[in-house]
mmCIF file of C-alpha atoms in Angstrom:
data_model
loop_
_atom_site.group_PDB
_atom_site.id
_atom_site.type_symbol
_atom_site.label_atom_id
_atom_site.label_comp_id
_atom_site.label_asym_id
_atom_site.label_seq_id
_atom_site.Cartn_x
_atom_site.Cartn_y
_atom_site.Cartn_z
ATOM 1 C CA GLU A 22 11.241 11.613 0.738
ATOM 2 C CA THR A 23 9.021 8.867 -0.611
ATOM 3 C CA GLY A 24 10.518 5.873 1.169
ATOM 4 C CA VAL A 25 12.861 4.833 -1.646
ATOM 5 C CA THR A 26 16.355 6.272 -1.282
ATOM 6 C CA GLN A 27 18.965 6.233 -4.020
ATOM 7 C CA THR A 28 22.638 7.065 -3.666
ATOM 8 C CA PRO A 29 24.610 8.730 -5.018
ATOM 9 C CA ARG A 30 22.467 11.462 -6.513
ATOM 10 C CA HIS A 31 25.083 12.243 -9.162
ATOM 11 C CA LEU A 32 27.940 10.138 -10.485
ATOM 12 C CA VAL A 33 30.611 10.873 -13.055
ATOM 13 C CA MET A 34 32.774 7.956 -14.066
ATOM 14 C CA GLY A 35 35.324 7.081 -16.662
ATOM 15 C CA MET A 36 34.831 4.193 -19.041
ATOM 16 C CA THR A 37 37.344 2.045 -17.167
ATOM 17 C CA ASN A 38 35.946 2.702 -13.686
ATOM 18 C CA LYS A 39 33.876 0.424 -11.498
ATOM 19 C CA LYS A 40 31.121 1.972 -9.416
ATOM 20 C CA SER A 41 27.863 0.932 -7.772
ATOM 21 C CA LEU A 42 24.452 2.519 -7.428
ATOM 22 C CA LYS A 43 22.459 1.830 -4.292
ATOM 23 C CA CYS A 44 18.730 1.726 -3.669
ATOM 24 C CA GLU A 45 17.044 1.201 -0.322
ATOM 25 C CA GLN A 46 13.386 0.954 0.689
ATOM 26 C CA HIS A 47 11.750 0.388 4.040
ATOM 27 C CA LEU A 48 8.169 0.253 2.838
ATOM 28 C CA GLY A 49 7.845 -3.492 3.262
ATOM 29 C CA HIS A 50 7.686 -3.934 -0.497
ATOM 30 C CA ASN A 51 8.779 -7.210 -2.021
ATOM 31 C CA ALA A 52 9.571 -6.216 -5.593
ATOM 32 C CA MET A 53 12.300 -3.842 -6.721
ATOM 33 C CA TYR A 54 13.175 -2.490 -10.142
ATOM 34 C CA TRP A 55 15.887 -0.667 -12.050
ATOM 35 C CA TYR A 56 14.809 1.664 -14.855
ATOM 36 C CA LYS A 57 16.962 3.692 -17.235
ATOM 37 C CA GLN A 58 15.668 7.111 -18.275
ATOM 38 C CA SER A 59 17.318 8.681 -21.324
ATOM 39 C CA ALA A 60 16.315 11.919 -22.996
ATOM 40 C CA LYS A 61 13.382 11.661 -25.418
ATOM 41 C CA LYS A 62 12.913 7.916 -24.809
ATOM 42 C CA PRO A 63 10.421 6.035 -22.653
ATOM 43 C CA LEU A 64 11.679 4.708 -19.365
ATOM 44 C CA GLU A 65 13.355 1.384 -20.038
ATOM 45 C CA LEU A 66 12.931 -1.442 -17.570
ATOM 46 C CA MET A 67 16.287 -3.066 -16.877
ATOM 47 C CA PHE A 68 15.837 -5.560 -14.050
ATOM 48 C CA VAL A 69 13.096 -6.863 -11.789
ATOM 49 C CA TYR A 70 13.596 -8.565 -8.437
ATOM 50 C CA ASN A 71 10.800 -10.262 -6.532
ATOM 51 C CA PHE A 72 11.551 -11.522 -3.029
ATOM 52 C CA LYS A 73 15.293 -11.125 -3.785
ATOM 53 C CA GLU A 74 15.104 -13.277 -6.914
ATOM 54 C CA GLN A 75 15.701 -11.779 -10.326
ATOM 55 C CA THR A 76 12.602 -12.318 -12.406
ATOM 56 C CA GLU A 77 13.448 -10.201 -15.406
ATOM 57 C CA ASN A 78 16.543 -9.059 -17.255
ATOM 58 C CA ASN A 79 15.473 -6.930 -20.170
ATOM 59 C CA SER A 80 18.443 -7.774 -22.442
ATOM 60 C CA VAL A 81 20.697 -5.505 -20.453
ATOM 61 C CA PRO A 82 24.434 -5.589 -21.348
ATOM 62 C CA SER A 83 26.610 -7.462 -18.900
ATOM 63 C CA ARG A 84 28.479 -4.273 -17.975
ATOM 64 C CA PHE A 85 25.427 -3.674 -15.732
ATOM 65 C CA SER A 86 25.279 -6.190 -12.905
ATOM 66 C CA PRO A 87 22.411 -6.057 -10.381
ATOM 67 C CA GLU A 88 22.490 -7.410 -6.863
ATOM 68 C CA CYS A 89 19.624 -7.810 -4.412
ATOM 69 C CA PRO A 90 20.891 -9.088 -1.042
ATOM 70 C CA ASN A 91 17.471 -8.684 0.618
ATOM 71 C CA SER A 92 14.050 -7.253 -0.131
ATOM 72 C CA SER A 93 15.063 -3.807 1.114
ATOM 73 C CA HIS A 94 18.255 -3.245 -0.859
ATOM 74 C CA LEU A 95 19.111 -3.226 -4.524
ATOM 75 C CA PHE A 96 22.430 -2.434 -6.155
ATOM 76 C CA LEU A 97 23.520 -1.822 -9.720
ATOM 77 C CA HIS A 98 27.204 -2.519 -10.263
ATOM 78 C CA LEU A 99 28.744 -0.716 -13.202
ATOM 79 C CA HIS A 100 31.959 -1.480 -15.065
ATOM 80 C CA THR A 101 33.487 -0.516 -18.404
ATOM 81 C CA LEU A 102 30.511 1.628 -19.324
ATOM 82 C CA GLN A 103 30.053 3.505 -22.583
ATOM 83 C CA PRO A 104 29.132 7.174 -23.049
ATOM 84 C CA GLU A 105 25.670 6.121 -24.276
ATOM 85 C CA ASP A 106 25.047 4.657 -20.829
ATOM 86 C CA SER A 107 24.821 8.191 -19.460
ATOM 87 C CA ALA A 108 21.283 8.563 -18.158
ATOM 88 C CA LEU A 109 19.124 8.861 -15.075
ATOM 89 C CA TYR A 110 18.841 5.498 -13.325
ATOM 90 C CA LEU A 111 15.664 5.132 -11.317
ATOM 91 C CA CYS A 112 14.945 2.550 -8.681
ATOM 92 C CA ALA A 113 11.395 1.637 -7.695
ATOM 93 C CA SER A 114 9.624 -0.777 -5.398
ATOM 94 C CA SER A 115 6.125 -2.199 -5.287
ATOM 95 C CA PRO A 116 4.070 -4.196 -2.798
ATOM 96 C CA LYS A 117 3.232 -7.846 -3.191
ATOM 97 C CA ARG A 118 0.346 -9.027 -5.296
ATOM 98 C CA GLY A 119 -2.988 -8.197 -3.752
ATOM 99 C CA GLN A 120 -1.835 -5.098 -1.936
ATOM 100 C CA GLY A 121 -2.671 -2.782 -4.776
ATOM 101 C CA PRO A 122 -0.696 -1.818 -7.842
ATOM 102 C CA GLY A 123 1.660 1.109 -8.107
ATOM 103 C CA TYR A 124 5.319 1.786 -7.744
ATOM 104 C CA THR A 125 7.205 4.065 -5.387
ATOM 105 C CA PHE A 126 10.218 5.626 -7.070
ATOM 106 C CA GLY A 127 13.461 7.018 -5.785
ATOM 107 C CA SER A 128 14.909 10.314 -7.009
ATOM 108 C CA GLY A 129 17.383 8.598 -9.270
ATOM 109 C CA THR A 130 21.114 8.690 -9.868
ATOM 110 C CA ARG A 131 22.247 10.953 -12.687
ATOM 111 C CA LEU A 132 25.109 9.046 -14.308
ATOM 112 C CA THR A 133 27.590 10.635 -16.691
ATOM 113 C CA VAL A 134 30.156 8.429 -18.414
ATOM 114 C CA VAL A 135 33.166 10.312 -19.721
ATOM 115 C CA ALA B 287 3.504 -6.466 -25.935
ATOM 116 C CA GLN B 288 1.898 -3.431 -24.453
ATOM 117 C CA THR B 289 2.751 0.028 -25.773
ATOM 118 C CA VAL B 290 1.906 3.478 -24.485
ATOM 119 C CA THR B 291 1.849 6.538 -26.740
ATOM 120 C CA GLN B 292 1.890 10.167 -25.681
ATOM 121 C CA SER B 293 1.538 12.272 -28.795
ATOM 122 C CA GLN B 294 2.259 15.665 -27.226
ATOM 123 C CA PRO B 295 5.986 16.099 -26.452
ATOM 124 C CA GLU B 296 5.400 19.566 -24.965
ATOM 125 C CA MET B 297 2.460 21.644 -23.820
ATOM 126 C CA SER B 298 1.974 24.912 -22.026
ATOM 127 C CA VAL B 299 -0.923 26.457 -20.150
ATOM 128 C CA GLN B 300 -1.633 29.667 -18.300
ATOM 129 C CA GLU B 301 -1.924 29.544 -14.561
ATOM 130 C CA ALA B 302 -5.506 28.837 -13.382
ATOM 131 C CA GLU B 303 -6.538 27.408 -16.740
ATOM 132 C CA THR B 304 -7.311 23.809 -17.678
ATOM 133 C CA VAL B 305 -5.119 21.531 -19.764
ATOM 134 C CA THR B 306 -5.581 17.999 -21.078
ATOM 135 C CA LEU B 307 -2.730 15.592 -21.768
ATOM 136 C CA SER B 308 -3.334 12.711 -24.168
ATOM 137 C CA CYS B 309 -2.394 9.070 -23.852
ATOM 138 C CA THR B 310 -3.286 6.015 -25.898
ATOM 139 C CA TYR B 311 -2.217 2.457 -25.309
ATOM 140 C CA ASP B 312 -2.321 -0.899 -26.980
ATOM 141 C CA THR B 313 -3.080 -4.160 -25.221
ATOM 142 C CA SER B 314 -5.000 -7.373 -25.637
ATOM 143 C CA GLU B 315 -5.612 -7.642 -21.891
ATOM 144 C CA SER B 316 -9.113 -7.121 -20.556
ATOM 145 C CA ASN B 317 -8.118 -6.065 -17.065
ATOM 146 C CA TYR B 318 -5.219 -3.777 -16.326
ATOM 147 C CA TYR B 319 -4.203 -0.558 -14.604
ATOM 148 C CA LEU B 320 -3.342 2.830 -15.987
ATOM 149 C CA PHE B 321 -1.368 5.549 -14.269
ATOM 150 C CA TRP B 322 -0.254 9.113 -14.657
ATOM 151 C CA TYR B 323 3.059 9.979 -13.048
ATOM 152 C CA LYS B 324 4.543 13.437 -12.626
ATOM 153 C CA GLN B 325 8.291 14.070 -12.677
ATOM 154 C CA PRO B 326 9.257 17.598 -11.581
ATOM 155 C CA PRO B 327 12.829 18.906 -11.884
ATOM 156 C CA SER B 328 13.594 17.197 -8.576
ATOM 157 C CA ARG B 329 13.397 13.942 -10.642
ATOM 158 C CA GLN B 330 11.057 12.216 -8.206
ATOM 159 C CA MET B 331 8.418 10.213 -10.077
ATOM 160 C CA ILE B 332 5.197 10.957 -8.231
ATOM 161 C CA LEU B 333 1.950 9.079 -8.752
ATOM 162 C CA VAL B 334 -0.768 11.521 -9.781
ATOM 163 C CA ILE B 335 -3.721 9.259 -10.453
ATOM 164 C CA ARG B 336 -4.595 5.631 -11.087
ATOM 165 C CA GLN B 337 -7.409 3.949 -13.003
ATOM 166 C CA GLU B 338 -8.481 0.328 -12.887
ATOM 167 C CA ALA B 339 -9.738 -0.836 -16.258
ATOM 168 C CA TYR B 340 -12.713 -2.734 -14.883
ATOM 169 C CA LYS B 341 -14.060 0.444 -13.294
ATOM 170 C CA GLN B 342 -16.121 2.535 -15.659
ATOM 171 C CA GLN B 343 -16.076 5.586 -13.437
ATOM 172 C CA ASN B 344 -13.262 7.989 -14.213
ATOM 173 C CA ALA B 345 -10.747 8.493 -11.410
ATOM 174 C CA THR B 346 -10.425 11.912 -9.791
ATOM 175 C CA GLU B 347 -7.840 13.323 -7.384
ATOM 176 C CA ASN B 348 -8.516 16.932 -6.447
ATOM 177 C CA ARG B 349 -7.630 19.019 -9.542
ATOM 178 C CA PHE B 350 -6.621 15.963 -11.554
ATOM 179 C CA SER B 351 -9.084 13.780 -13.417
ATOM 180 C CA VAL B 352 -8.943 11.284 -16.229
ATOM 181 C CA ASN B 353 -11.092 10.513 -19.229
ATOM 182 C CA PHE B 354 -10.820 6.766 -19.625
ATOM 183 C CA GLN B 355 -12.225 5.397 -22.863
ATOM 184 C CA LYS B 356 -11.600 1.653 -22.752
ATOM 185 C CA ALA B 357 -12.903 0.820 -26.214
ATOM 186 C CA ALA B 358 -10.771 3.549 -27.754
ATOM 187 C CA LYS B 359 -7.819 2.643 -25.490
ATOM 188 C CA SER B 360 -7.482 6.253 -24.492
ATOM 189 C CA PHE B 361 -6.539 7.646 -21.079
ATOM 190 C CA SER B 362 -6.228 11.430 -20.975
ATOM 191 C CA LEU B 363 -5.360 13.538 -17.937
ATOM 192 C CA LYS B 364 -7.145 16.798 -17.219
ATOM 193 C CA ILE B 365 -5.550 19.309 -14.890
ATOM 194 C CA SER B 366 -7.923 22.007 -13.679
ATOM 195 C CA ASP B 367 -6.924 25.335 -12.169
ATOM 196 C CA SER B 368 -3.295 24.797 -13.226
ATOM 197 C CA GLN B 369 -0.654 25.895 -10.748
ATOM 198 C CA LEU B 370 2.995 26.793 -11.239
ATOM 199 C CA GLY B 371 3.930 23.687 -9.263
ATOM 200 C CA ASP B 372 2.300 21.534 -11.917
ATOM 201 C CA THR B 373 5.216 22.279 -14.235
ATOM 202 C CA ALA B 374 6.803 18.869 -14.832
ATOM 203 C CA MET B 375 7.120 15.908 -17.159
ATOM 204 C CA TYR B 376 3.990 13.789 -17.148
ATOM 205 C CA PHE B 377 4.166 10.099 -17.965
ATOM 206 C CA CYS B 378 1.317 7.793 -18.802
ATOM 207 C CA ALA B 379 1.926 4.180 -17.781
ATOM 208 C CA PHE B 380 0.300 0.764 -18.095
ATOM 209 C CA MET B 381 0.403 -2.274 -15.842
ATOM 210 C CA LYS B 382 -0.996 -5.635 -16.861
ATOM 211 C CA SER B 383 -2.185 -6.850 -13.487
ATOM 212 C CA GLN B 384 -2.234 -6.113 -9.832
ATOM 213 C CA GLY B 385 1.025 -5.802 -8.002
ATOM 214 C CA GLY B 386 3.577 -8.466 -7.400
ATOM 215 C CA SER B 387 6.471 -7.864 -9.729
ATOM 216 C CA GLU B 388 4.372 -6.807 -12.683
ATOM 217 C CA LYS B 389 6.216 -4.339 -14.848
ATOM 218 C CA LEU B 390 5.128 -0.795 -15.581
ATOM 219 C CA VAL B 391 5.303 0.314 -19.235
ATOM 220 C CA PHE B 392 5.719 4.035 -19.822
ATOM 221 C CA GLY B 393 5.074 6.475 -22.620
ATOM 222 C CA LYS B 394 7.722 8.996 -23.679
ATOM 223 C CA GLY B 395 6.209 11.746 -21.598
ATOM 224 C CA THR B 396 4.743 15.222 -22.076
ATOM 225 C CA LYS B 397 6.586 18.249 -20.791
ATOM 226 C CA LEU B 398 4.046 20.620 -19.262
ATOM 227 C CA THR B 399 4.884 24.229 -18.517
ATOM 228 C CA VAL B 400 2.508 26.370 -16.494
ATOM 229 C CA ASN B 401 3.028 30.049 -17.227
ATOM 230 C CA PRO B 402 2.278 32.823 -14.723
#
């Protein structure tokens, strides 16, 4: 366990369902990230939150809706997804500027859209 | 925009031997950070080694070392005395500056298999 916990580990959902992915860290980090990992593609940054404020949305479709209620928790709300959204969704956190670079990742949620 | 290229989709090595994974990147920044991450079947992305661009000395972590060639924008990873537990996907990554909410840009990865 690295300090970043993601739940659920696996998720199968229909295209009309609504579900949420959860990420939690207790490392005292201030920035949190959602990445999408698809086969044979580089990890794609989706969203960045810094001190609970969204600082980047990498042209992600609106069927993905992030929420960051505090610096320790990050959610990704999913609705009306498409089969091509099936992927591994990784959450990461990083310390504030000046405390050294580097992310800590969770183990990901394997999402299958049917 | 920064890009990271890993030209070897798959590699294999015999246990106890040495293997080198390649990575090149493109940036106009003069100071930045480079990383190698390992992702075993457990899916956890684990930091293997980190290099700060302003440091000329190559980083080393036990059996893992890098060959950082700043002018050539090359950052290869050498794994010595390969072990079965080294079997994983290896990702090269770039970060523009130190911490905060700076984003990490990844290559497509190299799948490494260590054979007994």
